[in-house]
Amino acid sequence: MSTLTQKPASRRSVPRWSSAVQFAGVFLGIAGMGCTNPLQEGAIADLGPESPAIPLGPLHRPGQPCLVCHDGAEATELTVAGTIYERADATKPIPDVLVHLVDARGTAYVTATNCAGNFFVRPGDFTPEYPMRVAIERDGFRQEMESPVNVDGSCASCHTNDPSPRSAGRVYLLSVAATLEDRCP
Amino acid sequence: MRRMLLRSLFPLVLPALAVACAPEAEPTDVLLVPSRITYPSVGGALEYRCATLDCHGKPERNLRLYGSSGMRLAAEDVPGDGETTDAEHDASYRSVIGLEPEVLSLVCAEGGNEPERLSLIRKARGEEAHKGGARIVRGDDADRCLISWLAAATDEAACARAAEDQSE
């Protein structure tokens, strides 16, 4: 499905010296890895400092694009992660929401949100092959995402707090009048 | 027949080209493009496969696709709300025809022959390095939709099925 092949035609006409150029490119790439990636650094800085009230861990940074940091270098690698809110227009996160993920191979994985509304998936548990389908569920309420996720495991890359031409708004469970039992302190 | 159809599209295309870029000398040739009229069917087939916000629904991509479930054009429109607008089809269409205009023109002039000359097709099929892998398979509905569009004979039924089967 995702095997990538080069067009052979573009290989044949490559002159000799280009392998030297390629070698230099690889070398530069490696040298570059020692330094930080300015784009990622900027993206991380944009997310602001940790909240002093919340320890670094599963409950931190709700609503943020977790994988910006959780790439295995900057912080522990996660493959899919995000935050789920009660309603589209409310800031209240909800726990115990089941997050159903089904990848291109048809492999299904289910996890649940914690008291920050956060959920996260570790690579040893599930590394999806994209595209991936998403649905969420609790107490008989269910929401499905119609379009698939094609490459990005951070829900908040597309679901930022404010809806805009490039954001679907928060991920929310309730679209009808209902109340959920409060299960968090 | 096909030639005639293409020719009948010339007058539609020329003004757009003339506004976009002023040639230094008199143009000796005209660049052919596939139909804008049937593009919405093609866009529908590409929507979930290609135009999600994490892929070609990003403004920084060369191929930039708009749609109701991805990037929106109007400031008041939000992904997941309403239908893809005509202005959005227009913007996506321009992006598609602007990728490799000369090659596209050749493919169109030859009635859609050897469409894999276009990186659009090679990348969509995963035959050339593509972050999104193979999003269409040679001969499937989405592939037929795209290829038939390039041949000025858009297979509307294939496009409709391709738009349908992505939402299962």
Short mmCIF file of N, CA and C in Angstrom, two decimals, chain A residues 48-183:
data_model
loop_
_atom_site.label_atom_id
_atom_site.label_comp_id
_atom_site.label_asym_id
_atom_site.label_seq_id
_atom_site.Cartn_x
_atom_site.Cartn_y
_atom_site.Cartn_z
N GLY A 48 3.75 27.15 24.44
CA GLY A 48 3.85 27.78 25.75
C GLY A 48 4.43 26.85 26.81
N PRO A 49 4.65 27.38 28.02
CA PRO A 49 5.25 26.60 29.10
C PRO A 49 4.26 25.62 29.73
N GLU A 50 4.77 24.69 30.51
CA GLU A 50 3.91 23.77 31.26
C GLU A 50 3.11 24.57 32.28
N SER A 51 1.90 24.11 32.56
CA SER A 51 1.14 24.71 33.64
C SER A 51 1.76 24.24 34.96
N PRO A 52 2.09 25.17 35.88
CA PRO A 52 2.75 24.77 37.11
C PRO A 52 1.89 23.83 37.97
N ALA A 53 0.58 23.86 37.76
CA ALA A 53 -0.31 23.06 38.60
C ALA A 53 -0.38 21.60 38.15
N ILE A 54 0.10 21.31 36.94
CA ILE A 54 -0.07 19.95 36.39
C ILE A 54 1.29 19.31 36.16
N PRO A 55 1.53 18.14 36.74
CA PRO A 55 2.81 17.47 36.52
C PRO A 55 2.96 17.02 35.06
N LEU A 56 4.21 16.99 34.61
CA LEU A 56 4.53 16.51 33.26
C LEU A 56 4.06 15.06 33.16
N GLY A 57 3.11 14.78 32.33
CA GLY A 57 2.61 13.41 32.23
C GLY A 57 1.25 13.36 31.57
N PRO A 58 0.51 12.29 31.80
CA PRO A 58 -0.73 12.02 31.06
C PRO A 58 -1.80 13.11 31.12
N LEU A 59 -1.75 13.94 32.18
CA LEU A 59 -2.82 14.94 32.32
C LEU A 59 -2.42 16.30 31.76
N HIS A 60 -1.20 16.40 31.26
CA HIS A 60 -0.74 17.75 30.89
C HIS A 60 -1.17 18.17 29.48
N ARG A 61 -1.14 19.46 29.29
CA ARG A 61 -1.34 20.09 27.97
C ARG A 61 -2.57 19.64 27.19
N PRO A 62 -3.75 19.55 27.86
CA PRO A 62 -4.95 19.14 27.12
C PRO A 62 -5.22 20.09 25.95
N GLY A 63 -5.70 19.51 24.87
CA GLY A 63 -6.07 20.30 23.70
C GLY A 63 -4.91 20.60 22.76
N GLN A 64 -3.69 20.25 23.19
CA GLN A 64 -2.54 20.58 22.34
C GLN A 64 -2.19 19.43 21.39
N PRO A 65 -1.49 19.73 20.30
CA PRO A 65 -1.05 18.68 19.38
C PRO A 65 0.11 17.90 20.00
N CYS A 66 -0.21 16.83 20.71
CA CYS A 66 0.76 16.09 21.53
C CYS A 66 2.00 15.65 20.75
N LEU A 67 1.80 15.22 19.50
CA LEU A 67 2.92 14.61 18.78
C LEU A 67 3.97 15.61 18.31
N VAL A 68 3.67 16.90 18.43
CA VAL A 68 4.70 17.90 18.15
C VAL A 68 5.90 17.63 19.04
N CYS A 69 5.65 17.25 20.30
CA CYS A 69 6.74 16.92 21.23
C CYS A 69 6.96 15.41 21.34
N HIS A 70 5.89 14.64 21.33
CA HIS A 70 6.00 13.20 21.59
C HIS A 70 6.40 12.42 20.34
N ASP A 71 7.61 12.72 19.86
CA ASP A 71 8.12 12.12 18.63
C ASP A 71 9.23 11.12 18.90
N GLY A 72 9.49 10.84 20.18
CA GLY A 72 10.55 9.91 20.50
C GLY A 72 11.90 10.58 20.70
N ALA A 73 12.01 11.85 20.41
CA ALA A 73 13.26 12.58 20.61
C ALA A 73 13.06 13.65 21.68
N GLU A 74 12.10 14.51 21.44
CA GLU A 74 11.79 15.60 22.36
C GLU A 74 11.10 15.04 23.62
N ALA A 75 10.22 14.09 23.45
CA ALA A 75 9.52 13.42 24.56
C ALA A 75 9.14 12.01 24.10
N THR A 76 8.77 11.16 25.06
CA THR A 76 8.37 9.77 24.80
C THR A 76 7.51 9.66 23.53
N GLU A 77 7.83 8.69 22.70
CA GLU A 77 7.07 8.56 21.46
C GLU A 77 5.63 8.11 21.69
N LEU A 78 4.70 8.78 21.06
CA LEU A 78 3.29 8.38 21.04
C LEU A 78 2.88 8.32 19.57
N THR A 79 1.95 7.43 19.22
CA THR A 79 1.55 7.35 17.81
C THR A 79 0.26 8.11 17.53
N VAL A 80 -0.65 8.11 18.49
CA VAL A 80 -1.91 8.83 18.34
C VAL A 80 -2.21 9.45 19.70
N ALA A 81 -2.66 10.69 19.73
CA ALA A 81 -3.00 11.30 21.02
C ALA A 81 -3.84 12.54 20.82
N GLY A 82 -4.66 12.82 21.84
CA GLY A 82 -5.51 14.00 21.74
C GLY A 82 -6.34 14.19 22.99
N THR A 83 -7.31 15.10 22.88
CA THR A 83 -8.14 15.47 24.01
C THR A 83 -9.60 15.54 23.55
N ILE A 84 -10.49 15.05 24.38
CA ILE A 84 -11.90 15.06 24.01
C ILE A 84 -12.72 15.86 25.02
N TYR A 85 -13.56 16.72 24.48
CA TYR A 85 -14.37 17.64 25.28
C TYR A 85 -15.83 17.21 25.25
N GLU A 86 -16.56 17.78 26.23
CA GLU A 86 -17.97 17.41 26.31
C GLU A 86 -18.75 17.95 25.11
N ARG A 87 -18.57 19.24 24.87
CA ARG A 87 -19.31 19.90 23.79
C ARG A 87 -18.39 20.74 22.93
N ALA A 88 -18.88 21.02 21.73
CA ALA A 88 -18.07 21.79 20.78
C ALA A 88 -17.71 23.16 21.34
N ASP A 89 -18.65 23.75 22.11
CA ASP A 89 -18.43 25.12 22.55
C ASP A 89 -18.07 25.22 24.03
N ALA A 90 -17.69 24.10 24.64
CA ALA A 90 -17.35 24.14 26.06
C ALA A 90 -15.92 23.66 26.27
N THR A 91 -15.32 24.10 27.36
CA THR A 91 -13.93 23.73 27.62
C THR A 91 -13.83 22.54 28.57
N LYS A 92 -14.97 21.94 28.91
CA LYS A 92 -14.94 20.83 29.86
C LYS A 92 -14.51 19.52 29.19
N PRO A 93 -13.36 18.97 29.62
CA PRO A 93 -12.92 17.70 29.05
C PRO A 93 -13.71 16.56 29.68
N ILE A 94 -13.81 15.40 29.01
CA ILE A 94 -14.50 14.28 29.65
C ILE A 94 -13.64 13.02 29.68
N PRO A 95 -13.71 12.33 30.85
CA PRO A 95 -12.98 11.08 31.00
C PRO A 95 -13.80 9.90 30.48
N ASP A 96 -13.16 8.74 30.41
CA ASP A 96 -13.83 7.48 30.08
C ASP A 96 -14.50 7.46 28.71
N VAL A 97 -14.05 8.30 27.82
CA VAL A 97 -14.55 8.21 26.46
C VAL A 97 -13.71 7.17 25.73
N LEU A 98 -14.38 6.22 25.10
CA LEU A 98 -13.65 5.23 24.32
C LEU A 98 -13.28 5.83 22.97
N VAL A 99 -12.03 5.67 22.62
CA VAL A 99 -11.57 6.17 21.32
C VAL A 99 -11.29 4.95 20.45
N HIS A 100 -12.08 4.79 19.41
CA HIS A 100 -11.94 3.64 18.51
C HIS A 100 -11.13 4.05 17.28
N LEU A 101 -10.06 3.33 17.04
CA LEU A 101 -9.21 3.61 15.89
C LEU A 101 -9.16 2.37 15.00
N VAL A 102 -9.34 2.55 13.71
CA VAL A 102 -9.21 1.43 12.77
C VAL A 102 -8.30 1.87 11.63
N ASP A 103 -7.22 1.14 11.42
CA ASP A 103 -6.26 1.60 10.41
C ASP A 103 -6.49 0.95 9.05
N ALA A 104 -5.59 1.25 8.10
CA ALA A 104 -5.76 0.79 6.72
C ALA A 104 -5.75 -0.74 6.60
N ARG A 105 -5.07 -1.42 7.53
CA ARG A 105 -5.06 -2.88 7.49
C ARG A 105 -6.32 -3.47 8.07
N GLY A 106 -7.14 -2.59 8.69
CA GLY A 106 -8.34 -3.09 9.35
C GLY A 106 -8.07 -3.42 10.81
N THR A 107 -6.88 -3.13 11.29
CA THR A 107 -6.56 -3.38 12.69
C THR A 107 -7.27 -2.35 13.56
N ALA A 108 -7.97 -2.84 14.58
CA ALA A 108 -8.71 -1.93 15.45
C ALA A 108 -7.99 -1.80 16.78
N TYR A 109 -8.06 -0.62 17.35
CA TYR A 109 -7.47 -0.39 18.67
C TYR A 109 -8.41 0.54 19.43
N VAL A 110 -8.60 0.25 20.71
CA VAL A 110 -9.47 1.09 21.53
C VAL A 110 -8.70 1.56 22.75
N THR A 111 -8.84 2.84 23.07
CA THR A 111 -8.26 3.35 24.30
C THR A 111 -9.30 4.29 24.92
N ALA A 112 -8.96 4.94 26.03
CA ALA A 112 -9.96 5.78 26.69
C ALA A 112 -9.31 7.05 27.23
N THR A 113 -10.14 8.06 27.44
CA THR A 113 -9.62 9.34 27.94
C THR A 113 -9.51 9.31 29.46
N ASN A 114 -8.60 10.13 29.98
CA ASN A 114 -8.43 10.27 31.42
C ASN A 114 -9.14 11.55 31.91
N CYS A 115 -8.87 11.97 33.14
CA CYS A 115 -9.60 13.10 33.70
C CYS A 115 -9.27 14.45 33.05
N ALA A 116 -8.20 14.50 32.26
CA ALA A 116 -7.92 15.73 31.52
C ALA A 116 -8.59 15.68 30.15
N GLY A 117 -9.29 14.56 29.88
CA GLY A 117 -9.87 14.37 28.56
C GLY A 117 -8.83 13.85 27.57
N ASN A 118 -7.60 13.64 28.08
CA ASN A 118 -6.50 13.18 27.21
C ASN A 118 -6.54 11.68 27.00
N PHE A 119 -6.14 11.26 25.81
CA PHE A 119 -5.84 9.84 25.59
C PHE A 119 -4.55 9.79 24.79
N PHE A 120 -3.85 8.67 24.86
CA PHE A 120 -2.62 8.55 24.08
C PHE A 120 -2.34 7.08 23.80
N VAL A 121 -1.65 6.84 22.70
CA VAL A 121 -1.34 5.48 22.27
C VAL A 121 0.17 5.35 22.13
N ARG A 122 0.73 4.31 22.74
CA ARG A 122 2.18 4.09 22.64
C ARG A 122 2.46 3.18 21.44
N PRO A 123 3.62 3.38 20.80
CA PRO A 123 3.91 2.61 19.58
C PRO A 123 3.89 1.10 19.77
N GLY A 124 4.26 0.63 20.97
CA GLY A 124 4.24 -0.81 21.21
C GLY A 124 2.82 -1.37 21.22
N ASP A 125 1.86 -0.53 21.50
CA ASP A 125 0.48 -0.98 21.56
C ASP A 125 -0.21 -0.93 20.20
N PHE A 126 0.03 0.16 19.48
CA PHE A 126 -0.64 0.33 18.18
C PHE A 126 0.09 1.41 17.39
N THR A 127 0.55 1.02 16.21
CA THR A 127 1.12 2.00 15.28
C THR A 127 0.30 1.90 14.01
N PRO A 128 -0.60 2.84 13.81
CA PRO A 128 -1.53 2.70 12.69
C PRO A 128 -0.84 2.83 11.33
N GLU A 129 -1.40 2.11 10.37
CA GLU A 129 -1.02 2.35 8.99
C GLU A 129 -2.15 3.24 8.44
N TYR A 130 -1.78 4.38 7.90
CA TYR A 130 -2.80 5.33 7.44
C TYR A 130 -3.34 4.94 6.09
N PRO A 131 -4.56 5.37 5.75
CA PRO A 131 -5.50 6.19 6.53
C PRO A 131 -6.14 5.44 7.70
N MET A 132 -6.50 6.23 8.71
CA MET A 132 -7.08 5.68 9.93
C MET A 132 -8.46 6.30 10.18
N ARG A 133 -9.39 5.44 10.54
CA ARG A 133 -10.76 5.90 10.87
C ARG A 133 -10.87 6.09 12.37
N VAL A 134 -11.69 7.07 12.77
CA VAL A 134 -11.80 7.42 14.19
C VAL A 134 -13.27 7.52 14.62
N ALA A 135 -13.59 6.97 15.78
CA ALA A 135 -14.91 7.19 16.38
C ALA A 135 -14.73 7.27 17.89
N ILE A 136 -15.62 8.00 18.56
CA ILE A 136 -15.55 8.11 20.01
C ILE A 136 -16.91 7.77 20.61
N GLU A 137 -16.89 7.31 21.87
CA GLU A 137 -18.12 6.76 22.43
C GLU A 137 -18.10 6.77 23.96
N ARG A 138 -19.21 7.16 24.57
CA ARG A 138 -19.40 6.96 26.01
C ARG A 138 -20.87 7.01 26.36
N ASP A 139 -21.29 6.15 27.26
CA ASP A 139 -22.67 6.11 27.76
C ASP A 139 -23.70 6.14 26.64
N GLY A 140 -23.43 5.46 25.57
CA GLY A 140 -24.40 5.40 24.47
C GLY A 140 -24.33 6.56 23.50
N PHE A 141 -23.50 7.55 23.79
CA PHE A 141 -23.31 8.65 22.84
C PHE A 141 -22.11 8.31 21.96
N ARG A 142 -22.26 8.56 20.70
CA ARG A 142 -21.19 8.20 19.78
C ARG A 142 -21.02 9.26 18.70
N GLN A 143 -19.80 9.55 18.36
CA GLN A 143 -19.51 10.46 17.25
C GLN A 143 -18.49 9.80 16.36
N GLU A 144 -18.71 9.91 15.06
CA GLU A 144 -17.73 9.37 14.13
C GLU A 144 -17.13 10.50 13.34
N MET A 145 -15.87 10.34 13.03
CA MET A 145 -15.26 11.29 12.12
C MET A 145 -15.43 10.72 10.73
N GLU A 146 -16.06 11.50 9.86
CA GLU A 146 -16.41 10.99 8.54
C GLU A 146 -15.18 10.81 7.66
N SER A 147 -14.32 11.81 7.65
CA SER A 147 -13.12 11.71 6.82
C SER A 147 -12.05 10.97 7.61
N PRO A 148 -11.10 10.35 6.93
CA PRO A 148 -10.05 9.64 7.68
C PRO A 148 -8.91 10.57 8.07
N VAL A 149 -8.08 10.11 8.98
CA VAL A 149 -6.82 10.79 9.25
C VAL A 149 -5.81 10.17 8.29
N ASN A 150 -5.11 10.98 7.54
CA ASN A 150 -4.21 10.42 6.52
C ASN A 150 -2.74 10.31 6.92
N VAL A 151 -2.23 11.21 7.74
CA VAL A 151 -0.83 11.07 8.18
C VAL A 151 -0.54 11.49 9.61
N ASP A 152 -1.44 12.26 10.24
CA ASP A 152 -1.07 12.92 11.48
C ASP A 152 -1.83 12.37 12.69
N GLY A 153 -1.10 11.80 13.64
CA GLY A 153 -1.74 11.18 14.81
C GLY A 153 -2.16 12.14 15.90
N SER A 154 -1.85 13.42 15.74
CA SER A 154 -2.28 14.42 16.73
C SER A 154 -3.66 14.94 16.35
N CYS A 155 -4.66 14.65 17.17
CA CYS A 155 -6.00 15.14 16.83
C CYS A 155 -5.99 16.66 16.72
N ALA A 156 -5.24 17.32 17.60
CA ALA A 156 -5.30 18.79 17.66
C ALA A 156 -4.61 19.46 16.48
N SER A 157 -3.97 18.68 15.60
CA SER A 157 -3.43 19.32 14.39
C SER A 157 -4.59 19.87 13.57
N CYS A 158 -5.71 19.17 13.59
CA CYS A 158 -6.88 19.63 12.84
C CYS A 158 -7.97 20.14 13.77
N HIS A 159 -7.95 19.69 15.02
CA HIS A 159 -8.99 20.08 15.98
C HIS A 159 -8.41 21.09 16.97
N THR A 160 -8.18 22.31 16.54
CA THR A 160 -7.74 23.33 17.49
C THR A 160 -8.97 23.90 18.17
N ASN A 161 -8.76 24.65 19.25
CA ASN A 161 -9.89 25.10 20.05
C ASN A 161 -10.92 25.91 19.30
N ASP A 162 -10.46 26.80 18.44
CA ASP A 162 -11.43 27.62 17.74
C ASP A 162 -11.63 27.14 16.32
N PRO A 163 -12.89 26.88 15.95
CA PRO A 163 -13.14 26.45 14.57
C PRO A 163 -12.69 27.55 13.60
N SER A 164 -12.12 27.16 12.49
CA SER A 164 -11.66 28.11 11.48
C SER A 164 -11.62 27.37 10.15
N PRO A 165 -11.27 28.05 9.06
CA PRO A 165 -11.22 27.33 7.77
C PRO A 165 -10.26 26.15 7.78
N ARG A 166 -9.33 26.12 8.74
CA ARG A 166 -8.38 25.01 8.79
C ARG A 166 -8.51 24.19 10.06
N SER A 167 -9.58 24.39 10.81
CA SER A 167 -9.76 23.60 12.02
C SER A 167 -11.21 23.21 12.21
N ALA A 168 -11.39 21.94 12.56
CA ALA A 168 -12.74 21.45 12.80
C ALA A 168 -13.21 21.79 14.22
N GLY A 169 -12.43 22.56 14.97
CA GLY A 169 -12.80 22.87 16.35
C GLY A 169 -12.44 21.70 17.26
N ARG A 170 -12.80 21.79 18.54
CA ARG A 170 -12.49 20.71 19.48
C ARG A 170 -13.16 19.41 19.09
N VAL A 171 -12.58 18.29 19.53
CA VAL A 171 -13.27 17.01 19.40
C VAL A 171 -14.28 16.95 20.55
N TYR A 172 -15.54 16.72 20.25
CA TYR A 172 -16.57 16.73 21.29
C TYR A 172 -17.47 15.51 21.17
N LEU A 173 -18.06 15.14 22.30
CA LEU A 173 -18.91 13.95 22.32
C LEU A 173 -20.39 14.27 22.15
N LEU A 174 -20.86 15.33 22.84
CA LEU A 174 -22.30 15.56 22.89
C LEU A 174 -22.76 16.62 21.89
N SER A 175 -23.76 16.25 21.09
CA SER A 175 -24.34 17.24 20.19
C SER A 175 -25.82 17.42 20.54
N VAL A 176 -26.26 16.75 21.59
CA VAL A 176 -27.65 16.89 22.05
C VAL A 176 -27.64 17.30 23.52
N ALA A 177 -28.78 17.78 24.01
CA ALA A 177 -28.87 18.14 25.42
C ALA A 177 -28.81 16.88 26.26
N ALA A 178 -27.83 16.77 27.11
CA ALA A 178 -27.67 15.59 27.97
C ALA A 178 -26.64 15.93 29.02
N THR A 179 -26.66 15.21 30.12
CA THR A 179 -25.61 15.42 31.11
C THR A 179 -24.92 14.09 31.39
N LEU A 180 -23.62 14.17 31.55
CA LEU A 180 -22.85 12.98 31.84
C LEU A 180 -22.47 13.00 33.31
N GLU A 181 -22.41 11.83 33.88
CA GLU A 181 -22.00 11.68 35.28
C GLU A 181 -20.57 12.22 35.44
N ASP A 182 -20.37 13.00 36.51
CA ASP A 182 -19.03 13.53 36.78
C ASP A 182 -18.20 12.47 37.48
N ARG A 183 -17.10 12.07 36.89
CA ARG A 183 -16.34 10.99 37.51
C ARG A 183 -14.95 11.43 37.95
#
